[in-house]
Coordinates of C-alpha atoms in Angstrom, one line a residue:
M1 CA 43.1 3.8 -89.1
T2 CA 39.7 1.6 -90.4
N3 CA 37.0 0.0 -89.2
N4 CA 34.3 -1.8 -90.7
A5 CA 30.1 -1.3 -90.7
T6 CA 27.3 -4.1 -91.8
I7 CA 24.3 -3.6 -92.8
T8 CA 21.3 -4.9 -94.1
I9 CA 18.3 -2.9 -95.4
A10 CA 14.8 -3.6 -93.8
K11 CA 11.5 -3.7 -95.5
Q12 CA 10.9 -0.1 -94.7
E13 CA 13.9 1.4 -96.6
E14 CA 13.8 -0.1 -99.7
N15 CA 14.0 2.4 -102.8
T16 CA 16.0 4.5 -100.6
R17 CA 18.9 6.0 -102.0
L18 CA 22.4 4.5 -100.7
D19 CA 24.2 7.8 -99.9
S20 CA 21.1 9.0 -98.2
L21 CA 20.6 5.9 -96.7
I22 CA 24.0 6.1 -95.2
C23 CA 23.9 9.2 -94.2
S24 CA 20.8 8.1 -91.9
R25 CA 22.3 5.2 -90.0
F26 CA 25.3 6.9 -89.4
S27 CA 24.3 10.6 -88.1
D28 CA 27.2 11.3 -86.7
K29 CA 28.9 11.1 -90.1
S30 CA 29.3 14.0 -92.3
R31 CA 27.2 13.6 -95.9
N32 CA 31.3 14.8 -97.4
Y33 CA 32.4 12.0 -95.4
I34 CA 30.2 9.5 -97.1
Q35 CA 30.7 10.9 -100.7
Y36 CA 34.5 10.9 -100.6
L37 CA 33.7 6.6 -99.4
F38 CA 31.9 6.2 -102.4
K39 CA 34.7 7.6 -104.5
Q40 CA 37.2 5.7 -102.7
D41 CA 34.8 2.5 -103.5
L42 CA 35.2 1.7 -100.3
I43 CA 31.3 0.6 -100.1
S44 CA 29.8 -2.2 -101.2
V45 CA 26.1 -3.9 -102.0
N46 CA 26.3 -7.5 -101.9
G47 CA 29.6 -7.8 -102.4
K48 CA 29.4 -5.3 -105.6
K49 CA 30.9 -1.9 -106.0
V50 CA 27.9 0.5 -106.6
K51 CA 27.5 4.5 -107.3
K52 CA 25.7 6.1 -104.7
K53 CA 22.7 6.4 -106.3
T54 CA 22.0 3.0 -105.8
I55 CA 18.2 1.9 -104.5
C56 CA 18.7 0.0 -101.6
K57 CA 16.5 -3.5 -101.5
E58 CA 14.8 -5.2 -98.8
G59 CA 17.8 -7.7 -97.8
D60 CA 20.7 -5.9 -99.4
L61 CA 23.6 -6.3 -97.5
I62 CA 25.4 -3.3 -97.4
E63 CA 29.5 -3.3 -96.3
I64 CA 31.4 -0.3 -95.4
L65 CA 34.9 0.6 -94.6
F66 CA 35.3 3.5 -92.7
K67 CA 38.6 5.2 -93.4
N68 CA 40.4 8.1 -92.2
L69 CA 39.9 10.9 -94.3
P70 CA 43.9 12.0 -95.3
D71 CA 45.0 15.4 -93.6
I72 CA 43.7 18.6 -95.8
K73 CA 46.4 20.8 -96.2
L74 CA 46.7 24.0 -98.8
D75 CA 49.5 22.8 -100.8
A76 CA 51.3 25.8 -103.1
E77 CA 50.5 24.9 -106.8
D78 CA 51.9 25.2 -109.9
I79 CA 48.9 26.5 -111.6
P80 CA 48.9 29.0 -114.4
L81 CA 46.9 31.8 -113.3
D82 CA 44.6 34.1 -115.9
I83 CA 45.4 37.5 -114.0
L84 CA 42.7 40.5 -115.3
F85 CA 44.1 43.1 -112.8
E86 CA 46.6 43.1 -110.0
D87 CA 48.5 46.0 -107.7
A88 CA 49.8 45.8 -104.5
D89 CA 47.3 45.0 -102.7
I90 CA 44.5 43.0 -104.9
I91 CA 44.7 40.7 -107.6
I92 CA 41.6 39.7 -109.8
C93 CA 41.9 36.3 -111.8
N94 CA 39.8 34.6 -114.4
K95 CA 39.0 31.5 -112.6
P96 CA 38.4 28.5 -115.3
A97 CA 35.3 25.5 -114.9
G98 CA 36.6 22.9 -112.7
M99 CA 39.1 24.8 -110.3
V100 CA 37.9 24.7 -106.8
T101 CA 38.3 27.7 -104.7
H102 CA 40.5 26.1 -101.6
P103 CA 40.7 23.2 -100.7
A104 CA 37.6 20.7 -98.9
P105 CA 37.2 17.4 -98.8
G106 CA 37.0 14.8 -101.9
S107 CA 38.5 18.3 -103.7
Y108 CA 42.6 18.4 -102.2
S109 CA 44.0 20.1 -105.6
N110 CA 43.5 22.4 -108.3
T111 CA 42.7 25.0 -106.1
F112 CA 42.4 28.7 -106.5
A113 CA 43.8 29.0 -103.2
G114 CA 46.8 26.4 -103.9
A115 CA 48.0 29.0 -107.5
L116 CA 47.9 32.1 -106.0
L117 CA 50.2 31.1 -103.3
F118 CA 52.8 29.5 -105.7
Y119 CA 52.5 32.9 -107.6
L120 CA 52.9 35.1 -104.2
K121 CA 54.5 32.6 -102.4
S122 CA 52.3 34.0 -99.2
L123 CA 49.2 35.1 -98.4
P124 CA 47.4 37.1 -95.0
P125 CA 45.8 34.7 -93.2
S126 CA 42.1 34.3 -92.4
N127 CA 40.2 32.9 -90.0
D128 CA 40.4 29.4 -91.8
P129 CA 44.2 28.2 -92.7
L130 CA 43.1 26.3 -96.0
R131 CA 41.6 30.2 -97.1
P132 CA 44.3 32.7 -96.7
G133 CA 44.1 35.8 -99.1
I134 CA 40.5 34.4 -100.2
V135 CA 37.9 37.3 -100.0
H136 CA 34.4 35.4 -101.7
R137 CA 34.3 32.1 -103.5
L138 CA 32.6 30.7 -106.6
D139 CA 32.0 27.0 -107.4
K140 CA 33.8 24.8 -108.8
E141 CA 32.0 24.7 -112.0
T142 CA 31.4 28.1 -112.7
S143 CA 33.6 30.3 -114.4
G144 CA 35.5 33.7 -114.6
V145 CA 36.0 36.8 -111.8
I146 CA 37.6 35.7 -108.7
I147 CA 39.3 38.5 -106.4
G148 CA 42.1 37.7 -104.0
A149 CA 43.5 40.0 -101.8
K150 CA 47.6 40.3 -100.7
T151 CA 48.0 41.7 -97.6
A152 CA 46.0 41.4 -94.3
R153 CA 44.6 44.9 -94.8
S154 CA 43.0 44.4 -98.4
L155 CA 42.0 41.2 -96.8
T156 CA 40.2 42.9 -94.1
A157 CA 38.6 45.5 -96.5
L158 CA 37.4 43.7 -98.9
Q159 CA 35.8 41.4 -96.9
K160 CA 34.0 44.3 -95.1
M161 CA 33.1 45.4 -98.3
F162 CA 31.5 42.0 -99.9
A163 CA 29.3 41.6 -95.9
N164 CA 27.9 45.4 -96.5
R165 CA 27.2 45.0 -100.3
E166 CA 29.3 47.3 -102.1
V167 CA 30.2 44.9 -104.7
K168 CA 28.2 44.2 -107.6
K169 CA 28.7 40.9 -109.5
T170 CA 27.0 40.5 -112.6
Y171 CA 27.0 36.4 -113.9
L172 CA 26.0 35.1 -117.6
A173 CA 23.7 31.6 -117.8
I174 CA 22.1 30.1 -120.2
C175 CA 18.9 28.8 -118.9
H176 CA 16.1 26.3 -120.0
G177 CA 13.3 28.5 -121.0
Y178 CA 12.9 32.1 -121.3
I179 CA 13.7 33.3 -117.1
E180 CA 11.0 36.1 -115.8
Q181 CA 12.8 39.1 -115.6
G182 CA 13.5 41.4 -113.0
P183 CA 14.2 41.4 -109.1
I184 CA 13.2 38.2 -107.2
Q185 CA 13.0 38.6 -103.9
A186 CA 12.9 34.8 -102.1
P187 CA 14.6 33.2 -99.1
I188 CA 16.9 30.6 -99.9
G189 CA 17.8 27.8 -96.6
R190 CA 18.8 23.9 -96.7
H191 CA 17.1 21.7 -98.3
P192 CA 15.0 19.9 -95.3
H193 CA 15.5 16.5 -96.9
K194 CA 18.4 16.5 -99.2
R195 CA 21.3 18.1 -97.2
K196 CA 23.3 19.1 -100.5
L197 CA 21.1 21.3 -101.8
M198 CA 20.0 24.5 -101.2
T199 CA 15.8 25.8 -101.9
V200 CA 13.6 28.3 -101.6
L201 CA 11.8 28.4 -97.8
S202 CA 9.9 30.4 -96.1
D203 CA 12.1 30.8 -93.3
G204 CA 15.3 31.2 -95.1
K205 CA 17.8 33.7 -95.1
E206 CA 17.1 36.6 -97.7
A207 CA 18.4 35.8 -101.0
L208 CA 18.1 38.2 -104.1
T209 CA 18.5 38.2 -107.7
S210 CA 18.2 40.2 -110.8
F211 CA 17.4 38.5 -114.3
E212 CA 17.5 40.0 -117.4
I213 CA 17.3 38.4 -120.7
K214 CA 20.1 39.3 -123.3
E215 CA 19.3 36.7 -126.1
K216 CA 16.6 33.9 -126.6
H217 CA 16.3 31.0 -128.9
Q218 CA 15.1 27.5 -129.6
G219 CA 14.0 27.6 -125.9
F220 CA 16.8 28.8 -124.2
S221 CA 18.5 32.3 -123.3
L222 CA 21.6 33.2 -122.4
V223 CA 20.9 35.8 -118.9
E224 CA 22.5 38.0 -117.1
A225 CA 22.0 37.9 -113.5
C226 CA 23.3 39.9 -110.8
P227 CA 23.2 38.6 -106.8
Y228 CA 22.4 40.8 -104.6
T229 CA 22.6 38.8 -101.3
G230 CA 25.7 35.8 -101.6
R231 CA 23.9 32.8 -100.5
T232 CA 24.7 29.3 -101.3
H233 CA 24.1 28.6 -104.5
Q234 CA 21.8 31.7 -104.9
I235 CA 21.3 32.4 -108.9
R236 CA 21.4 28.2 -109.3
V237 CA 18.3 28.1 -106.9
H238 CA 16.8 31.1 -108.2
A239 CA 16.8 30.2 -111.5
K240 CA 15.6 26.7 -110.6
H241 CA 12.2 28.5 -108.8
L242 CA 11.3 30.4 -111.7
N243 CA 11.6 26.9 -113.6
C244 CA 14.3 28.0 -116.1
P245 CA 17.5 25.6 -114.5
I246 CA 20.7 26.7 -115.5
V247 CA 22.1 24.5 -118.8
G248 CA 24.8 21.4 -117.0
D249 CA 23.5 22.0 -114.0
N250 CA 23.3 18.8 -112.3
L251 CA 22.2 19.8 -108.7
Y252 CA 19.3 22.2 -110.0
G253 CA 18.4 21.1 -113.8
P254 CA 17.8 18.3 -115.6
K255 CA 19.1 14.9 -115.2
K256 CA 20.1 14.7 -118.5
A257 CA 22.0 17.4 -118.7
C258 CA 22.7 19.0 -122.3
A259 CA 25.8 20.6 -121.0
A260 CA 29.4 19.1 -119.1
R261 CA 29.5 21.7 -116.8
Q262 CA 26.5 24.4 -115.5
L263 CA 26.8 27.2 -118.1
L264 CA 27.6 29.9 -115.2
H265 CA 30.1 32.3 -115.6
A266 CA 31.0 35.4 -113.3
H267 CA 31.7 37.6 -116.0
K268 CA 32.4 41.4 -114.2
I269 CA 32.5 42.5 -111.0
S270 CA 32.7 46.3 -109.8
F271 CA 34.2 48.3 -106.6
T272 CA 35.6 50.7 -105.8
H273 CA 38.9 50.4 -104.8
P274 CA 39.6 50.3 -101.1
F275 CA 42.8 52.5 -100.9
T276 CA 43.0 54.2 -104.3
Q277 CA 39.0 54.9 -104.6
K278 CA 39.6 54.8 -108.0
T279 CA 36.9 52.7 -109.5
L280 CA 37.4 49.2 -110.6
E281 CA 35.3 47.5 -113.3
I282 CA 37.2 44.1 -114.5
T283 CA 35.5 42.0 -116.5
A284 CA 36.3 38.0 -117.6
P285 CA 35.4 37.5 -121.0
I286 CA 32.9 34.9 -121.8
P287 CA 34.4 31.1 -122.0
S288 CA 34.3 28.9 -125.5
D289 CA 32.2 26.2 -123.9
M290 CA 29.0 28.7 -123.9
K291 CA 30.3 30.5 -127.0
H292 CA 29.6 27.2 -128.7
F293 CA 27.0 26.3 -126.7
W294 CA 25.1 29.6 -127.8
E295 CA 26.3 29.3 -131.2
K296 CA 24.9 26.1 -131.8
M297 CA 21.5 27.6 -130.8
H298 CA 21.7 29.7 -133.9

């Protein structure tokens, strides 16, 4: 089922990004849904298809075709997994950049959850039917170590360990500039005007990250980052807050990106196995795009 809407840009709305204006005009629609309409070419200005970053002018005629989102469901997908560790309860993989953790609006396929379901045939259910067996998540463009639960008992145990901060995560990132070393404690919350972004806010949630420069060259630094809390986009937000955004980060970095994706990699994860009580330290090799970028700096 679809329906149409036509709006005319008022003078006070000039110089506003089209996606922001539509979100404010139709506050009952989610930002993700508006992005979906843009991707499907269902929004036009003066009869022409446009991008979401289009700047509005007084008198512009905006036409919107509101189309229902497709039903989101989790399908098993025959996608090879790069398995780093596996036993009866836990599977740990190296997620490639470009793969989403689980289905969401605008990202219905090529998911880690779908690949896991195909490989294991069944997964322990969680509160969200789109996330069975999912213990934590990585951003789509972040590569590296990700854990899946094969059994209900491991899902519960691992989720509790993450909540209690008993899992140590170590990331590698390539940043613009030479980042300030040591821990940064700066609370993070949703950006008050740009709802797609997170930012440092005085009334945000506690967020603590430690940064250590491993190498630096030609205005870039290879950084080891350890997040001690689990806020959305935490490392990316803290790197930007220190004026050293991650290379290729199109949300928090320079508008002109010098890499195809954000050069952030979940390099290592360590924790005590909840049932064997053995210490696990699992490492995902540095991906080729990060290696090549850093080699070019020398």
